Amino acid sequence: MHALTLISLGTVFLTTSCNGRFFDNLEERYSESEDVSLWPLPRQFQSSPAAFKLSASRFEIVHAQDSTAGPSCTLLQNAFRRYFEYIFGYLNKQATLPNEVFDSELTQLQVLITSSDPECHGYPNLKTDESYQLEVDELKAVLKAPNVWGALRGLETFSQLVYEDDYGVNNINKTSISDYPRFAHRGILLDTSRHYVPLKVILVNLEVMAMNKFNVFHWHIVDDTSFPYVSRTFPDLSQKGAFHPYTHVYTPSDVKLVIEFARMRGIRVIAEFDTPGHTQSWGKGQTDLLTPCFSGSHPSGTFGPVNPILNSTYDFMTSFFKEIGTVFPDAYIHLGGDEVDFSCWKSNPDVQKFMEQQGFGQDYSKLESFYIQRLLDIVSSTNKGYMVWQEVFDNGVKLKADTQIHVWKTKPEYRDEMARVTASGFHTLLSSPWYLNRISYGQDWQEIYKVDPQRFNGTSEQKKLVIGGEACLWGEFVDATNLTPRLWPRASAVAERLWSDESVKDLGNAYTRLVKHRCRMLRRGIPAEPLYVGHCPHEYSGL
Ligand SMILES: *[C@@H]1O[C@H](CO)[C@@H](O)[C@H](O)[C@H]1NC(C)=O
Ligand SMILES: *[C@@H]1O[C@H](CO)[C@@H](O)[C@H](O)[C@H]1NC(C)=O
Ligand SMILES: *[C@@H]1O[C@H](CO)[C@@H](O)[C@H](O)[C@H]1NC(C)=O
């Protein structure tokens, strides 16, 4: 049975707002007893009215007897504790008096890892199998997954199946779920350069990512405005390029903590060090790295993109990316490559001379490609794969076959760009319609939700090259005060698009579930903003 038949559908109608514009108004329909609201919706979901009670004093999450993971698997031990908390942490204590006995009760969730290597100490990657199966029945539930990553996804689903009845007692219905993601790369980009984002806020959002089954944290860690990454090799970069050298930085131990916190939740951390543009802050701590701009025949005192004509630039990049390659364990590094402004390069007589020597004519995109090409060779030699923004592909740079092209522009039409990129045989991921830093009045989650990354003119072979997408939250107008509510639950719409089956796109059904999912996030202490009018059984109580 498909889940859609089990979850009450909201109704869609149009209203006129006071300034005369139309927008969708999705009326919320709570069922009598608050039923389940899975988000993102699993592949296969069957449930029956047989309900079992859960008691905090008797229920336990344990390793199944024949699981290949045991108590030494700290990743799972940690997750068991976390999800127990989510299930019982905010319960009305009255309802869980230890001596209360229920007729039909669920007392155990057994977690069964089946692969010989459960991957307790590994990192997730692009090829990770995140599938799981969940059977909830009388007395016990079994969560079966090949490895810990699938188990993490299944634990989240299990916790979402639990609901409170009218007496505040936790219930779960007899359920059978088989689930796996549609796309392998399901990411969130956070920008920690335009504003400094405190470590705690990053960690909270990793936690929320796991609640939404996201698996990539794209850390746009530095940019023009500030360089908060503390490099061991080049400490001056943050010393001089951060907003503050001690309070507004990410130390090596901070970075380690983020990576480990993410790993424990099945999330990859892909760092972006964007060059040759977006590098003003780099220039503060590294002399001669940026191109001096000229006004007529004199240096103007300002600087442009990374200077591509100096050997010292490539020496620097070699040392720098060698460090990055060891600090960030993921197989991929994002190298940026977007929005390079040529005006400074054009003004500089040494650059002009170099262009002539190389036979580039007046085509500065050739100079950009010259730089990127050398950078890619440097990064390849550290055995890392790379992701780049679409301009690198658009400019015809020679790319390794496993390069991932990140499509972000809205003009020209992103669907055509996806078609071009995949026609050239490259893997691609989509962000163009998912710039969540852009906000507007009304329910903009719907437009976010309607997007399908595989909806472009191309062969099925081309469609297979789409690895997923990322919701981006650029930081010009975002810091710790508004980051979390701006991102959630709007990013949840992206989460379902990237996880659930292509056929899951009914807005009314999504609205009903998303309202409840958002209430669940509130209950877990996350200030996720409202979708529309209404209330939650447990409101967010503020700071
Ligand atoms: C769960 O069980 C309750 C009580 O029998 C029933 O009212 C409800 O419809 C069931 N929900 C699902 C999703 O099966
Ligand atoms: C830069 O390196 C190239 C190749 O290694 C070399 O031919 C050239 O002389 C170097 N330029 C300078 C200014 O050192
Ligand atoms: C596919 O191509 C047709 C014909 O050129 C065009 O009308 C249509 O909009 C395209 N579809 C997409 C999703 O780009």
XYZ file of C-alpha atoms and ligand atoms in Angstrom:
585
model
C 0.000 0.000 0.000
C 1.318 3.436 -0.808
C 1.679 5.921 1.980
C -0.406 8.514 0.236
C -3.517 6.478 0.910
C -2.839 6.493 4.614
C -2.187 10.119 5.284
C -5.043 12.575 5.170
C -4.748 14.991 2.287
C -4.939 18.717 2.766
C -7.110 20.661 0.365
C -5.778 23.271 -2.010
C -7.659 26.429 -2.813
C -6.863 29.986 -3.718
C -7.441 33.061 -1.643
C -6.763 36.696 -2.314
C -4.348 38.381 0.034
C -5.039 41.931 1.128
C -2.758 43.458 -1.454
C -4.615 41.597 -4.175
C -2.041 38.978 -5.098
C -2.950 35.346 -5.282
C -1.130 32.670 -3.412
C -1.810 29.087 -2.564
C -3.459 28.571 0.722
C -3.201 25.020 1.913
C -5.557 24.351 4.712
C -4.223 22.176 7.426
C -6.178 19.116 8.520
C -5.197 17.427 11.731
C -6.676 13.986 12.094
C -8.416 13.204 15.366
C -5.553 11.296 16.887
C -2.343 12.832 15.773
C -1.060 10.310 13.236
C 2.360 9.837 11.795
C 3.995 12.199 9.352
C 7.065 10.777 7.744
C 9.440 13.251 6.117
C 10.922 12.563 3.666
C 8.409 9.949 2.580
C 9.897 6.430 2.391
C 9.866 4.306 -0.753
C 7.552 1.656 0.596
C 5.422 2.130 3.618
C 2.707 -0.068 5.048
C 1.042 0.413 8.362
C -1.946 -1.005 10.123
C -4.207 0.229 12.921
C -2.581 -2.164 15.394
C -0.927 0.224 17.844
C 1.670 -0.560 20.523
C 2.665 1.571 23.449
C 6.201 2.612 24.351
C 7.298 3.149 27.903
C 10.460 5.093 28.666
C 11.258 2.751 31.527
C 11.095 -0.437 29.465
C 11.763 0.474 25.861
C 15.311 0.047 24.600
C 17.230 0.308 21.365
C 19.724 -2.555 21.143
C 22.065 -4.331 18.759
C 20.431 -7.421 17.284
C 22.089 -10.676 18.266
C 23.520 -11.434 14.832
C 24.402 -7.831 13.958
C 27.951 -7.230 12.746
C 27.988 -4.077 14.912
C 28.058 -4.223 18.688
C 28.590 -2.008 21.704
C 32.033 -1.017 20.449
C 30.311 0.830 17.598
C 30.237 4.256 19.211
C 28.517 5.773 16.200
C 25.481 3.563 16.793
C 25.643 3.738 20.589
C 25.540 7.488 20.261
C 22.642 7.369 17.787
C 20.673 4.981 20.040
C 20.945 7.501 22.886
C 20.059 10.414 20.639
C 16.926 8.807 19.256
C 15.812 7.529 22.645
C 15.960 11.156 23.764
C 13.985 12.323 20.762
C 11.317 9.725 21.434
C 10.984 10.245 25.171
C 12.863 13.408 26.064
C 9.904 15.751 25.939
C 7.258 13.375 27.227
C 4.874 14.391 29.923
C 6.452 12.512 32.820
C 3.026 11.638 34.242
C 2.417 9.400 31.276
C 5.518 7.336 31.816
C 5.242 6.274 35.407
C 7.536 3.260 35.553
C 4.943 0.894 36.981
C 2.357 1.581 34.338
C 1.701 -1.616 32.373
C 0.305 -1.591 28.862
C -1.634 -4.350 27.127
C 0.331 -4.367 23.945
C 3.682 -2.807 24.212
C 6.790 -2.427 22.099
C 9.810 -2.929 24.279
C 12.690 -3.271 21.861
C 14.052 -1.885 18.663
C 16.731 -4.301 17.480
C 19.237 -2.895 15.031
C 20.672 -5.469 12.689
C 23.699 -4.551 10.566
C 24.311 -7.167 7.901
C 27.573 -6.311 6.071
C 30.780 -7.856 7.337
C 32.089 -4.293 7.647
C 29.449 -2.214 9.428
C 31.561 0.945 8.738
C 31.369 2.129 12.356
C 34.612 4.015 12.044
C 34.421 5.032 8.405
C 33.075 8.016 6.564
C 30.080 8.061 4.268
C 30.802 8.685 0.599
C 29.052 9.132 -2.726
C 28.625 5.371 -3.143
C 27.349 4.705 0.366
C 24.341 2.407 0.600
C 21.836 4.211 2.828
C 19.055 1.674 2.484
C 17.254 0.143 5.438
C 14.242 -1.946 6.299
C 12.071 -1.465 9.313
C 9.530 -3.910 10.735
C 7.492 -2.828 13.726
C 5.395 -5.592 15.240
C 4.052 -6.851 18.539
C 6.819 -6.840 21.206
C 9.717 -5.910 18.991
C 10.794 -3.871 16.037
C 13.701 -4.735 13.775
C 15.733 -2.231 11.815
C 17.881 -3.954 9.244
C 20.573 -2.172 7.211
C 23.752 -3.180 5.405
C 25.791 -0.632 7.377
C 25.567 2.069 10.023
C 24.594 4.739 7.474
C 21.349 3.026 6.561
C 20.743 2.359 10.253
C 20.993 6.094 10.985
C 18.349 6.839 8.356
C 16.148 4.073 9.735
C 16.473 5.321 13.314
C 15.232 8.713 12.195
C 12.275 7.073 10.471
C 11.522 4.951 13.533
C 11.486 8.061 15.723
C 9.091 9.717 13.271
C 6.683 6.774 13.539
C 6.185 7.348 17.244
C 3.244 9.569 18.104
C 1.606 10.744 21.276
C -1.972 9.711 21.954
C -4.579 11.828 23.713
C -3.187 10.788 27.106
C 0.356 11.768 26.231
C 1.468 8.151 25.898
C 3.819 7.219 23.093
C 2.385 4.897 20.467
C 3.662 3.221 17.356
C 1.659 1.246 14.827
C 2.478 -2.049 13.218
C 4.540 -0.896 10.256
C 6.690 -2.211 7.476
C 9.091 0.079 5.629
C 11.643 -0.447 2.922
C 13.555 2.667 2.023
C 16.514 4.092 0.137
C 17.339 7.506 -1.343
C 16.695 8.603 -4.905
C 19.895 10.671 -5.089
C 23.289 10.036 -3.510
C 24.209 13.697 -2.962
C 21.732 15.602 -0.796
C 23.384 18.721 0.489
C 23.110 21.979 2.367
C 25.510 24.836 1.680
C 26.265 27.169 4.555
C 28.347 30.281 4.033
C 30.577 31.132 6.982
C 32.394 34.025 5.326
C 29.796 36.767 4.764
C 28.977 36.372 8.438
C 30.738 34.271 11.006
C 28.540 31.357 12.044
C 29.305 30.119 15.566
C 30.296 26.480 15.828
C 27.209 25.630 17.856
C 24.922 26.866 15.078
C 26.730 24.699 12.544
C 26.320 21.671 14.819
C 22.621 22.339 15.390
C 22.082 22.488 11.649
C 23.960 19.234 11.107
C 21.541 17.736 13.603
C 18.561 19.096 11.659
C 20.098 17.851 8.426
C 20.043 14.335 9.861
C 16.369 14.780 10.800
C 15.780 15.469 7.096
C 18.116 12.740 5.785
C 20.539 15.179 4.183
C 23.998 13.690 3.790
C 26.331 16.465 2.595
C 27.406 19.608 4.403
C 28.911 21.879 1.754
C 30.997 24.228 3.858
C 31.526 27.450 1.929
C 34.040 28.323 4.552
C 35.876 31.362 3.150
C 35.097 34.091 0.603
C 35.873 37.753 -0.151
C 34.603 39.042 3.188
C 36.458 36.868 5.650
C 38.793 33.919 6.014
C 37.808 32.128 9.236
C 39.595 28.847 8.440
C 42.754 28.549 10.548
C 45.428 27.051 8.337
C 48.374 25.353 10.000
C 50.554 26.027 6.972
C 49.508 29.646 6.454
C 48.262 30.982 9.812
C 48.307 34.566 8.504
C 45.337 33.808 6.267
C 42.924 33.809 9.225
C 45.132 35.956 11.467
C 44.716 38.797 8.982
C 41.765 37.706 6.884
C 39.168 36.722 9.512
C 36.760 39.249 11.028
C 38.648 38.608 14.261
C 41.767 36.436 14.545
C 40.669 34.569 17.693
C 36.912 34.843 18.131
C 35.746 34.635 14.511
C 37.715 31.624 13.324
C 37.453 27.843 12.998
C 40.498 26.293 14.619
C 41.801 22.872 13.569
C 39.978 21.343 16.522
C 36.724 23.128 15.594
C 36.984 21.734 12.079
C 37.689 18.257 13.457
C 34.652 18.532 15.688
C 32.392 19.522 12.791
C 33.669 16.626 10.682
C 33.182 14.098 13.485
C 29.774 15.447 14.505
C 28.707 15.181 10.870
C 30.153 11.669 10.483
C 28.176 10.483 13.501
C 25.074 11.550 11.583
C 26.058 10.091 8.230
C 26.928 13.472 6.758
C 29.912 14.193 4.544
C 31.706 17.518 4.947
C 32.817 18.976 1.630
C 34.841 22.137 2.074
C 34.830 24.803 -0.583
C 37.871 26.970 -1.151
C 36.716 29.112 -4.029
C 39.374 30.615 -6.345
C 40.500 32.541 -8.382
C 37.610 34.978 -7.682
C 35.993 35.501 -4.270
C 39.437 35.720 -2.682
C 39.778 39.290 -1.317
C 40.218 37.999 2.241
C 43.025 35.651 1.158
C 45.084 38.630 0.011
C 45.274 40.101 3.502
C 47.415 37.290 4.841
C 49.266 36.233 1.708
C 51.148 38.934 -0.177
C 51.460 38.655 -3.956
C 48.657 36.116 -4.145
C 46.144 38.509 -5.698
C 46.534 40.461 -8.930
C 47.361 44.171 -8.441
C 44.841 46.239 -10.408
C 46.060 49.215 -12.419
C 44.599 52.610 -13.041
C 46.269 53.721 -16.237
C 49.968 52.976 -15.834
C 49.939 52.925 -12.029
C 48.810 50.294 -9.540
C 45.510 51.518 -8.114
C 46.146 49.953 -4.715
C 43.274 47.491 -5.125
C 43.513 43.821 -5.932
C 41.613 41.439 -8.176
C 41.389 37.657 -8.464
C 44.302 35.318 -7.682
C 47.313 36.217 -9.840
C 47.500 33.440 -12.421
C 50.808 34.476 -13.985
C 53.120 33.909 -11.028
C 54.788 30.601 -10.217
C 54.544 31.527 -6.545
C 50.759 31.319 -6.830
C 50.954 27.650 -7.754
C 53.523 26.929 -5.058
C 51.121 28.429 -2.551
C 48.159 26.464 -3.879
C 50.170 23.248 -3.782
C 50.988 23.648 -0.092
C 47.554 24.943 0.778
C 45.564 22.167 -0.870
C 47.943 19.554 0.468
C 46.851 20.686 3.908
C 43.156 20.831 2.961
C 43.409 17.315 1.558
C 44.572 15.972 4.898
C 42.217 18.033 7.085
C 39.026 17.120 5.207
C 38.673 13.352 4.791
C 36.019 13.469 2.055
C 37.075 12.298 -1.406
C 35.894 15.595 -2.901
C 36.904 19.225 -2.493
C 34.814 22.036 -3.950
C 37.098 24.383 -5.867
C 34.587 27.087 -6.714
C 35.646 28.832 -9.904
C 32.588 31.080 -10.213
C 32.115 34.747 -11.024
C 35.641 35.732 -12.007
C 35.808 39.449 -12.790
C 38.278 40.063 -15.621
C 38.561 43.851 -15.301
C 41.541 43.785 -12.930
C 43.418 41.240 -15.018
C 42.750 43.414 -18.075
C 44.193 46.490 -16.352
C 47.465 44.849 -15.359
C 50.336 45.261 -17.892
C 52.149 42.113 -16.690
C 49.002 40.084 -17.194
C 48.560 41.620 -20.646
C 52.118 40.612 -21.524
C 51.504 37.086 -20.256
C 48.318 36.834 -22.346
C 50.344 37.778 -25.412
C 53.098 35.233 -24.638
C 50.531 32.490 -24.195
C 48.664 33.464 -27.364
C 45.398 34.009 -25.501
C 44.553 37.159 -27.506
C 41.950 39.159 -25.580
C 40.111 36.085 -24.331
C 40.476 36.280 -20.565
C 38.441 33.139 -20.046
C 41.490 31.377 -21.502
C 43.569 32.831 -18.704
C 40.978 31.687 -16.185
C 41.092 28.223 -17.694
C 44.898 28.278 -17.577
C 44.719 28.926 -13.843
C 41.947 26.408 -13.136
C 43.715 23.744 -15.174
C 46.845 24.042 -13.082
C 44.839 24.130 -9.884
C 42.959 20.985 -10.862
C 46.244 19.226 -11.565
C 47.515 20.278 -8.147
C 44.395 18.996 -6.386
C 44.322 15.763 -8.404
C 47.845 15.054 -7.274
C 46.544 14.984 -3.674
C 44.220 12.140 -4.765
C 41.079 14.180 -4.307
C 38.191 14.516 -6.660
C 36.748 17.939 -7.225
C 33.500 19.760 -7.600
C 33.333 23.084 -9.430
C 30.700 25.712 -10.159
C 29.311 25.612 -13.676
C 31.464 28.413 -15.144
C 34.466 26.119 -15.109
C 32.607 23.787 -17.448
C 31.123 26.680 -19.454
C 34.608 28.057 -20.115
C 35.754 24.791 -21.602
C 38.352 23.864 -19.001
C 39.683 20.345 -19.462
C 38.213 18.331 -16.585
C 38.843 14.933 -15.093
C 36.088 12.492 -15.988
C 34.827 12.230 -12.408
C 34.407 16.000 -11.966
C 31.093 17.131 -10.552
C 29.630 20.245 -12.128
C 27.565 22.307 -9.733
C 24.780 24.105 -11.599
C 23.781 27.318 -9.835
C 22.836 29.960 -12.388
C 19.208 30.646 -13.254
C 20.104 32.274 -16.569
C 20.634 30.718 -18.999
C 17.894 28.249 -18.107
C 19.326 25.735 -15.653
C 17.562 22.802 -17.283
C 19.477 23.482 -20.484
C 22.712 23.673 -18.505
C 21.961 20.299 -16.881
C 21.378 18.916 -20.377
C 24.673 20.328 -21.678
C 26.725 19.169 -18.716
C 25.366 15.635 -18.801
C 25.604 15.468 -22.600
C 29.336 15.996 -22.076
C 29.337 13.023 -19.724
C 29.911 14.862 -16.446
C 28.191 14.252 -13.160
C 26.121 17.163 -12.059
C 24.172 18.499 -9.121
C 21.590 21.223 -8.961
C 21.285 24.346 -6.839
C 19.838 27.037 -9.173
C 16.236 26.877 -7.908
C 17.318 26.179 -4.339
C 18.948 29.425 -3.206
C 17.137 29.560 0.102
C 18.779 32.852 1.049
C 16.217 34.330 -1.378
C 12.968 34.855 0.471
C 9.572 36.136 -0.511
C 6.143 36.510 1.014
C 4.026 33.371 0.996
C 4.691 29.681 0.772
C 7.855 29.620 -1.283
C 8.580 26.044 -0.174
C 6.134 24.974 -2.880
C 8.292 26.243 -5.743
C 11.292 24.619 -4.072
C 9.355 21.368 -3.796
C 8.110 21.311 -7.392
C 11.611 21.280 -8.873
C 12.901 17.981 -10.212
C 16.651 17.765 -10.924
C 16.090 15.212 -13.660
C 13.512 17.265 -15.502
C 15.503 18.375 -18.527
C 15.724 17.269 -22.134
C 18.143 14.385 -22.142
C 18.546 10.635 -22.462
C 18.156 8.276 -19.544
C 21.940 7.927 -19.551
C 22.177 11.678 -19.046
C 19.646 11.596 -16.208
C 21.753 9.020 -14.406
C 24.595 11.533 -14.245
C 22.571 13.714 -11.885
C 23.924 12.894 -8.434
C 21.508 15.171 -6.579
C 21.485 18.737 -5.406
C 22.095 21.233 -2.664
C 20.048 23.862 -0.916
C 22.235 26.954 -0.557
C 22.001 29.513 2.207
C 24.329 32.334 1.251
C 25.287 34.559 4.118
C 24.938 38.205 3.065
C 21.820 38.643 5.200
C 22.172 35.606 7.431
C 23.924 34.983 10.718
C 23.184 33.037 13.885
C 20.083 35.173 14.554
C 18.136 33.959 11.535
C 20.032 31.085 9.933
C 18.092 28.157 11.371
C 14.539 29.482 10.879
C 15.390 30.680 7.380
C 16.700 27.274 6.406
C 14.027 25.084 8.020
C 11.563 23.832 7.044
C 12.178 25.293 3.568
C 15.203 23.033 3.078
C 13.007 20.108 4.104
C 11.236 20.546 0.763
C 14.578 19.927 -0.967
C 15.219 16.972 1.335
C 12.101 15.159 0.208
C 12.736 15.949 -3.443
C 16.181 14.393 -3.195
C 15.233 11.382 -1.093
C 11.716 10.275 -2.050
C 10.435 8.722 -5.218
C 9.959 10.980 -8.222
C 6.203 10.375 -8.037
C 5.926 11.977 -4.594
C 4.860 15.485 -5.527
C 1.349 16.135 -4.287
C 1.477 19.569 -2.662
C -1.506 19.038 -0.395
C -0.148 15.798 0.980
C 3.292 17.317 1.372
C 1.844 20.289 3.221
C 0.052 18.108 5.751
C 3.158 16.111 6.484
C 5.514 19.085 6.423
C 3.430 21.000 8.962
C 3.794 18.045 11.318
C 7.439 17.559 10.497
C 8.015 21.194 11.337
C 6.160 20.737 14.635
C 8.423 17.755 15.309
C 11.477 19.940 14.717
C 10.096 22.482 17.209
C 9.617 19.712 19.720
C 13.240 18.794 19.255
C 14.168 22.363 20.077
C 14.741 23.640 16.547
C 13.322 27.086 15.707
C 11.951 26.131 12.281
C 9.688 28.852 10.893
C 5.968 28.284 10.255
C 4.647 27.333 6.812
C 1.385 29.157 7.320
C -1.261 29.808 9.996
C -1.831 27.108 12.574
C -0.403 25.718 15.765
C 1.792 22.929 17.047
C 0.914 20.661 19.989
C 4.258 21.623 21.525
C 5.190 25.158 20.566
C 8.739 26.431 20.464
C 9.305 28.210 23.713
C 11.975 30.623 22.583
C 15.500 31.159 23.754
C -2.457 3.791 13.877
O -3.316 3.155 14.737
C -4.379 3.957 15.183
C -5.130 3.210 16.303
O -5.540 1.957 15.851
C -5.264 4.298 13.994
O -6.327 5.126 14.402
C -4.407 5.024 12.960
O -5.153 5.265 11.794
C -3.196 4.207 12.609
N -2.306 5.028 11.754
C -1.692 4.526 10.714
C -0.853 5.497 9.949
O -1.768 3.374 10.374
C 57.944 29.580 -13.755
O 58.012 28.192 -13.967
C 58.244 27.843 -15.308
C 58.083 26.342 -15.435
O 58.556 25.675 -14.311
C 59.637 28.338 -15.708
O 59.894 28.024 -17.072
C 59.685 29.842 -15.527
O 60.974 30.313 -15.770
C 59.280 30.235 -14.132
N 59.157 31.673 -14.043
C 59.757 32.394 -13.117
C 59.539 33.877 -13.206
O 60.432 31.913 -12.245
C 12.500 20.258 -24.054
O 12.573 20.706 -25.403
C 11.333 21.190 -25.905
C 11.526 21.498 -27.383
O 12.691 22.253 -27.591
C 10.890 22.415 -25.106
O 9.675 22.910 -25.575
C 10.749 22.014 -23.650
O 10.434 23.144 -22.866
C 12.032 21.380 -23.127
N 11.800 20.851 -21.801
C 12.587 21.147 -20.772
C 12.205 20.550 -19.460
O 13.560 21.856 -20.848
